[in-house]
Short mmCIF file of C-alpha atoms in Angstrom, two decimals:
data_model
loop_
_atom_site.label_atom_id
_atom_site.label_comp_id
_atom_site.label_asym_id
_atom_site.label_seq_id
_atom_site.Cartn_x
_atom_site.Cartn_y
_atom_site.Cartn_z
CA MET A 14 72.73 156.54 14.84
CA LYS A 15 73.18 153.37 16.12
CA THR A 16 72.15 152.05 19.17
CA ASN A 17 74.17 148.54 20.57
CA HIS A 18 71.84 145.47 21.98
CA SER A 19 72.88 143.44 24.84
CA ILE A 20 71.17 140.08 25.82
CA ARG A 21 70.89 139.49 29.42
CA HIS A 22 69.54 135.57 30.52
CA PHE A 23 66.85 135.34 33.38
CA VAL A 24 65.87 131.93 34.98
CA TYR A 25 63.10 131.77 37.34
CA ALA A 26 64.43 129.96 40.97
CA GLY A 27 60.88 129.63 43.37
CA GLY A 28 58.91 131.79 41.09
CA VAL A 29 61.34 134.73 41.24
CA GLN A 30 63.20 136.26 37.81
CA ILE A 31 67.85 136.19 39.36
CA PRO A 32 70.05 136.56 36.34
CA ARG A 33 70.96 132.93 34.72
CA GLU A 34 75.65 132.31 35.25
CA SER A 35 77.42 129.94 33.05
CA THR A 36 78.08 127.69 35.99
CA MET A 37 73.92 126.94 36.89
CA ARG A 38 73.09 123.06 35.03
CA GLY A 39 70.23 121.74 34.08
CA GLU A 40 67.74 122.82 32.81
CA TRP A 41 65.35 125.68 34.02
CA PRO A 42 62.55 127.48 33.74
CA CYS A 43 63.79 131.32 31.42
CA ASP A 44 63.55 134.51 29.81
CA ALA A 45 65.54 137.34 28.42
CA LYS A 46 65.57 141.10 28.84
CA CYS A 47 67.31 143.74 26.01
CA SER A 48 69.50 146.46 26.87
CA CYS A 49 66.74 148.00 24.41
CA GLY A 50 63.95 147.14 26.45
CA TRP A 51 62.39 143.91 24.62
CA GLU A 52 61.86 140.99 26.71
CA SER A 53 61.13 137.74 25.59
CA ARG A 54 57.87 137.81 28.25
CA THR A 55 57.19 134.23 28.32
CA GLY A 56 57.04 133.02 32.19
CA GLY A 57 59.37 130.62 31.90
CA GLY A 58 59.72 128.70 29.14
CA THR A 59 62.58 126.39 27.34
CA PRO A 60 65.94 127.60 26.90
CA SER A 61 65.33 126.56 23.39
CA TYR A 62 62.69 128.79 22.73
CA VAL A 63 64.19 131.67 24.65
CA ALA A 64 66.95 130.77 22.20
CA GLN A 65 64.87 131.06 19.11
CA MET A 66 63.22 134.79 20.12
CA VAL A 67 66.29 135.83 21.12
CA ARG A 68 67.88 134.65 17.76
CA GLU A 69 64.22 136.83 16.23
CA HIS A 70 64.48 140.13 17.92
CA LYS A 71 68.88 140.29 16.66
CA TRP A 72 67.42 139.48 13.34
CA ASP A 73 64.57 142.13 12.95
CA VAL A 74 67.17 144.26 14.31
CA ALA A 75 69.57 143.90 12.44
CA HIS A 76 66.92 144.38 9.85
CA GLY A 77 65.81 146.90 10.18
CA PHE A 78 62.43 145.61 11.69
CA TYR A 79 62.98 146.01 15.14
CA VAL A 80 60.33 149.26 17.07
CA LYS A 81 61.06 149.12 20.25
CA GLU A 82 56.56 149.90 22.14
CA GLU A 83 55.86 152.16 23.95
CA ASN A 84 53.37 151.66 26.33
#
């Protein structure tokens, strides 16, 4: 059974995490979350760093290396 993964991007504004919108401009500290439970957990990383983490997560999923963490 194959699961679809959907990535959501978030930014931090005044210490609060809010969804990123396409109309937002400039550099915002950000994070990303996947529908499978994976999170970047940077606490406000640069957009390029979080994008790299998302690419790595997608590669891991595509090649069968991602195992969901049980907490």
